[in-house]
Short mmCIF file of C-alpha atoms in Angstrom, two decimals:
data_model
loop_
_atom_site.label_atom_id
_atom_site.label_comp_id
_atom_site.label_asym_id
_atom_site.label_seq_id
_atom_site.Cartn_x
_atom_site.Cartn_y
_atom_site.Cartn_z
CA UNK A 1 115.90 164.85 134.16
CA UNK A 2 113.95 168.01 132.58
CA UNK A 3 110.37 166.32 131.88
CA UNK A 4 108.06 168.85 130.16
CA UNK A 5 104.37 167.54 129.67
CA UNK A 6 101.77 169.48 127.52
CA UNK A 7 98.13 168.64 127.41
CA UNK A 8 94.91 169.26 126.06
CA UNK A 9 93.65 172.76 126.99
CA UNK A 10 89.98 172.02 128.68
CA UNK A 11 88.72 175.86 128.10
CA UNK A 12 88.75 175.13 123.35
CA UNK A 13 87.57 171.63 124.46
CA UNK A 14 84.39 173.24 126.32
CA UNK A 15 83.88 175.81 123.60
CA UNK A 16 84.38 172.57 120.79
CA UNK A 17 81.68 171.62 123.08
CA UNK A 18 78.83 174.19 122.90
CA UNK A 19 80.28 175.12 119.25
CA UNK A 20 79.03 171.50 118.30
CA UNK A 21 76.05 171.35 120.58
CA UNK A 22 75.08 174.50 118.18
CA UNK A 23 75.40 172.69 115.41
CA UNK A 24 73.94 169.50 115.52
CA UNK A 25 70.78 171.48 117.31
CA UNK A 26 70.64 173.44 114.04
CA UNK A 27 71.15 170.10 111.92
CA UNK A 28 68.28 168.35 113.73
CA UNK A 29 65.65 171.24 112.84
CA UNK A 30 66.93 171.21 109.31
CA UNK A 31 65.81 167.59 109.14
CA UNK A 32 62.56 167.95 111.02
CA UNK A 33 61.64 170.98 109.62
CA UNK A 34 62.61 170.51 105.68
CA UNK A 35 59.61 170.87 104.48
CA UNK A 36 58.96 174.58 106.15
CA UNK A 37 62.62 175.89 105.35
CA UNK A 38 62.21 178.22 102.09
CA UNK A 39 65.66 178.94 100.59
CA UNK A 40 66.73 180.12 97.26
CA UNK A 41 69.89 177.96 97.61
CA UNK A 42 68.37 174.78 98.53
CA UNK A 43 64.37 174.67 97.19
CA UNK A 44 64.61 170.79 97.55
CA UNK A 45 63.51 169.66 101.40
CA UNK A 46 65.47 166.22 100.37
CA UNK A 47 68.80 168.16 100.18
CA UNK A 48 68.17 170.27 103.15
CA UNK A 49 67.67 166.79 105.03
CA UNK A 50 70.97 165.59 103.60
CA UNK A 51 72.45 168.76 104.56
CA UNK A 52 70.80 168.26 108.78
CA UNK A 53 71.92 164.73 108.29
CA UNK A 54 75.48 165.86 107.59
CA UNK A 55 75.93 168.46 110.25
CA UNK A 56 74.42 166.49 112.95
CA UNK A 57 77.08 163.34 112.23
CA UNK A 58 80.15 165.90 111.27
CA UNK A 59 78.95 167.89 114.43
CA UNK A 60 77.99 164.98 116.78
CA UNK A 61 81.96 163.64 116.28
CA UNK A 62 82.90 167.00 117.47
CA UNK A 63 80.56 166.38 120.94
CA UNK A 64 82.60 163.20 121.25
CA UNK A 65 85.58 164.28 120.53
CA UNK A 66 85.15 167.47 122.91
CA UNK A 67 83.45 165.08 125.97
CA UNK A 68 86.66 162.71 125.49
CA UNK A 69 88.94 165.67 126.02
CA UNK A 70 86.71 167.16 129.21
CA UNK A 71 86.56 163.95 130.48
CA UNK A 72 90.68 162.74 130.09
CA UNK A 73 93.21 165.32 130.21
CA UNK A 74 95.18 164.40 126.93
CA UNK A 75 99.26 164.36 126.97
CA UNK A 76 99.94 166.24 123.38
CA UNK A 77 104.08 166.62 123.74
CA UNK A 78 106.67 165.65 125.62
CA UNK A 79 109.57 167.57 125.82
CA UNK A 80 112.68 165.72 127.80
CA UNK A 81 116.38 165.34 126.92
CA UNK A 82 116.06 162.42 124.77
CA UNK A 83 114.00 164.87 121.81
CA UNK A 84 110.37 165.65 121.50
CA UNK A 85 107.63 163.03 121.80
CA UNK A 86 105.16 164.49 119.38
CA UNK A 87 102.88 161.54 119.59
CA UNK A 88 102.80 160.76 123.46
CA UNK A 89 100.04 157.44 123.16
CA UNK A 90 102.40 155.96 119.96
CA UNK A 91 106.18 157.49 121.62
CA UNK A 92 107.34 158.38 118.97
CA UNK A 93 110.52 160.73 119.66
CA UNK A 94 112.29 162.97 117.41
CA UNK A 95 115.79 162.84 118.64
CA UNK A 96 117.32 166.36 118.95
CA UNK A 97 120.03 165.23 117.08
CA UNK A 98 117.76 165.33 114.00
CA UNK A 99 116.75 168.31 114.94
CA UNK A 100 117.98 171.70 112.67
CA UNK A 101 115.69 173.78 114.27
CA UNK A 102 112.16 175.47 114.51
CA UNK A 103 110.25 177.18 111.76
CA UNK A 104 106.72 178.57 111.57
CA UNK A 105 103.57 179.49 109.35
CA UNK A 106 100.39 180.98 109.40
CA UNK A 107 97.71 178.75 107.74
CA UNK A 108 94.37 180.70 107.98
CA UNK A 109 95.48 182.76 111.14
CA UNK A 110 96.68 179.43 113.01
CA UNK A 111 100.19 179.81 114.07
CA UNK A 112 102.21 176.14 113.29
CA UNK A 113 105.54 175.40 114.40
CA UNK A 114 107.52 173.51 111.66
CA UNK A 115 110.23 170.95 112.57
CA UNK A 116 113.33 171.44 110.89
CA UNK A 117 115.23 168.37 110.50
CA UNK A 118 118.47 166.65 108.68
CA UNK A 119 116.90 163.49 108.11
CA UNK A 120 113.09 163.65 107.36
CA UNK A 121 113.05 160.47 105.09
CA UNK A 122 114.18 157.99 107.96
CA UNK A 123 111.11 159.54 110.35
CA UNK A 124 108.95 158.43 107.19
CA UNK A 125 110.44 155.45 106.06
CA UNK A 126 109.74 154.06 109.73
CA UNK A 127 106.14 154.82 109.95
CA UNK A 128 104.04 151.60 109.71
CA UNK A 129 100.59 153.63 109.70
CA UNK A 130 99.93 154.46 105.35
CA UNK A 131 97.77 157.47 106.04
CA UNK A 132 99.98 158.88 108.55
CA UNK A 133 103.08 158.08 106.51
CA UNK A 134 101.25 159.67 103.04
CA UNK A 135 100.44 162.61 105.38
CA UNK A 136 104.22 163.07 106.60
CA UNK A 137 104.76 163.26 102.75
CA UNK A 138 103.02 165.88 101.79
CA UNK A 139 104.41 168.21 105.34
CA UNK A 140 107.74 167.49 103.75
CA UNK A 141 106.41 168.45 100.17
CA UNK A 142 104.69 171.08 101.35
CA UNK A 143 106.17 172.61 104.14
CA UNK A 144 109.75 170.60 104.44
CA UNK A 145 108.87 168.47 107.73
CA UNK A 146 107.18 165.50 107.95
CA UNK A 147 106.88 167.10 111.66
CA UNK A 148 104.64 170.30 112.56
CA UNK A 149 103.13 171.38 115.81
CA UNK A 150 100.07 172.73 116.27
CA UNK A 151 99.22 174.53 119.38
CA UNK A 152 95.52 175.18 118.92
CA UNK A 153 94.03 172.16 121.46
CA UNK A 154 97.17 172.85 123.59
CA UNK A 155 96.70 174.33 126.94
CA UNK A 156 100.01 176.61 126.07
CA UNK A 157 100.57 179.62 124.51
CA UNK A 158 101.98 179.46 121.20
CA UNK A 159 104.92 181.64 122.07
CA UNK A 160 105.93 179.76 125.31
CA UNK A 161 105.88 176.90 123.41
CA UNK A 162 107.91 178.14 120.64
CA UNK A 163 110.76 179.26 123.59
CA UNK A 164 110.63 176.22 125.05
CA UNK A 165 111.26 173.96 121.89
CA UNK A 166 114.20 176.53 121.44
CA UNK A 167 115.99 176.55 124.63
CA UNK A 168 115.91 172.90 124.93
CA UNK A 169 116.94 172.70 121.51
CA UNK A 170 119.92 174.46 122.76
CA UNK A 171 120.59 173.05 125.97
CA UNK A 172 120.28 169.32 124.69
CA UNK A 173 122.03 169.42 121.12
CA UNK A 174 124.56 172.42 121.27
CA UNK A 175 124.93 172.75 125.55
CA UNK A 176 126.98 170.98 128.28
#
């Protein structure tokens, strides 16, 4: 049994991290220091506030989220002979037999890896979840897969992963 884990890549989670940190430092003298701030864009302290406010919640979810993923190495994919586990916590497996095949596009310099498959509606038809469900929607509208794969908070290379998804797209569906 070929078992391939992938999991959260500690290095973006550290940078998330201090990216954050940044952030909700810059959010917190916005709100203290609203009064002081001159700007042509915002000349009301009240919206500056808003805007500290904003960035230090929107910002302070990022520390969390960051901290959980320093803390806890995260499982993002499985990759075994029964299909692709693209949701690890949930198990939920595509079954290469659904599988056509891998695509991939380039939203805003961020390499995704579309899942090509012959029967997209059952994957969608099964999920109990509404938001996930509405989002596997519009991937099939949009990009024709309710499935994609990121890579960005993997600790893998988005090549190596693309190879691997291939040649155990080959050796499970097509091989011996």
């Amino acid at each position: 049994m070929n078992r391939i884990e992938i999991y959260s890549n500690k290095k973006k989670a550290f940078l998330l991290l201090l990216g954050s940190l940044m952030f909700v430092i810059l959010g917190l003298f916005c709100f203290i220091n609203a009064e002081n701030i001159k700007n042509n864009l915002f000349r009301n302290p009240l919206i500056i506030q808003i805007v500290g406010i904003a960035s230090i919640l929107f910002f302070g979810f990022g520390i969390y989220v960051a901290i959980r993923q320093l803390i806890r190495n995260k499982l993002m994919l499985v990759i075994d002979e029964k299909g692709i586990t693209v949701n690890p916590k949930k198990e939920e497996i595509i079954d290469w037999k659904d599988i056509d095949g891998f695509s991939e596009i380039k939203i805003n310099n961020v390499k995704i890896i579309i899942i090509q498959m012959n029967n997209s509606q059952d994957y969608i038809d099964n999920e109990s979840n509404k938001i996930r469900k509405s989002l596997m929607k519009y991937n099939l509208e949009n990009y024709g897969s309710p499935f994609n794969i990121s890579v960005s908070t993997m600790d893998l290379k988005y090549e190596e992963l693309l190879k691997l998804l291939n040649e155990n797209l080959i050796e499970y569906k097509f091989g011996s």
